[in-house]
């Protein structure tokens, strides 16, 4: 899955809210989930491609982190099939996953 996800990573490291459309809005929750996946793939394979993808995604998340530490550009809840939120803001779900990712990376050093 990690290998299949690599072509959809944007040049700046993040992922779009519509993952197959790189021109769509950047979205933090898919970016952090992808970064966690890349981290696990790197741990199991030691393939530097996954480590680079993880680090690039982490850098993209750092660019959308507010001064108070909140991660921005998280898409709000989907209202139903085909009814996607147009509101992007901070969400605790993403904040927790970013902290989990940071903890896992730091524990490997």
XYZ file of C-alpha atoms in Angstrom:
109
model
C 0.000 0.000 0.000
C 2.812 2.409 0.858
C 4.415 1.836 -2.526
C 1.101 2.333 -4.329
C 0.550 5.615 -2.463
C 3.899 7.167 -3.441
C 2.811 8.512 -6.883
C 0.026 10.537 -5.260
C 2.345 12.468 -2.954
C 2.516 16.109 -4.017
C 5.831 17.835 -4.718
C 5.687 19.586 -1.340
C 5.152 16.248 0.438
C 1.484 16.316 1.376
C -1.587 14.711 -0.096
C -4.759 16.181 -1.563
C -8.195 15.820 -0.006
C -9.182 13.949 -3.181
C -6.132 11.704 -3.163
C -6.142 10.930 -6.899
C -6.338 14.642 -7.820
C -3.093 16.448 -6.986
C -4.758 19.776 -7.837
C -7.312 19.430 -5.026
C -6.861 21.149 -1.659
C -4.073 19.928 0.579
C -5.381 17.925 3.527
C -3.551 17.108 6.752
C -5.333 13.930 7.890
C -4.459 11.875 4.802
C -0.962 13.354 4.937
C -0.325 12.231 8.512
C -1.902 8.803 7.918
C 0.313 8.356 4.857
C 3.351 9.423 6.828
C 2.580 6.829 9.504
C 2.250 4.205 6.770
C 5.560 5.272 5.199
C 7.206 5.078 8.624
C 5.981 1.529 9.205
C 6.990 0.513 5.662
C 10.462 1.921 6.281
C 10.763 0.015 9.588
C 9.917 -3.290 7.890
C 11.849 -2.843 4.637
C 14.570 -0.267 5.416
C 13.833 1.073 1.936
C 15.077 4.663 1.921
C 12.257 5.658 -0.463
C 9.761 5.258 2.367
C 11.961 7.182 4.791
C 12.266 10.056 2.303
C 8.507 10.054 1.668
C 7.834 10.082 5.417
C 10.226 12.971 5.992
C 8.787 14.963 3.083
C 5.258 14.462 4.413
C 6.387 15.473 7.889
C 7.877 18.685 6.466
C 4.581 19.445 4.724
C 2.745 18.991 8.022
C 5.176 21.357 9.707
C 4.283 24.063 7.170
C 0.597 23.879 8.149
C 1.229 23.821 11.891
C 0.136 27.002 13.641
C 2.329 28.825 16.149
C 0.285 27.303 18.987
C 1.094 23.787 17.723
C -2.303 23.024 16.168
C -2.162 21.321 12.772
C -4.327 23.150 10.220
C -5.930 22.177 6.889
C -7.886 19.207 8.179
C -11.088 18.505 6.284
C -14.159 18.366 8.490
C -16.424 15.330 8.610
C -18.016 14.056 5.411
C -21.770 14.430 5.469
C -22.461 11.443 3.223
C -21.353 9.786 0.000
C -20.424 12.576 -2.387
C -21.108 15.298 0.214
C -17.698 16.413 1.353
C -16.998 19.194 3.790
C -15.599 22.386 2.333
C -14.357 23.499 5.745
C -10.670 22.962 6.486
C -9.518 23.703 10.027
C -7.764 22.143 13.028
C -9.038 18.804 14.313
C -7.965 16.850 17.417
C -7.840 13.601 15.397
C -4.985 14.886 13.261
C -3.225 16.507 16.204
C -3.096 13.172 17.989
C -1.776 11.341 14.931
C 0.964 13.924 14.392
C 2.051 13.465 18.013
C 2.006 9.676 17.531
C 4.152 10.009 14.414
C 6.637 12.304 16.174
C 6.847 9.871 19.083
C 7.495 6.905 16.807
C 10.173 8.746 14.858
C 11.893 9.929 18.047
C 11.797 6.449 19.570
C 13.706 5.078 16.566
C 16.623 7.486 17.038
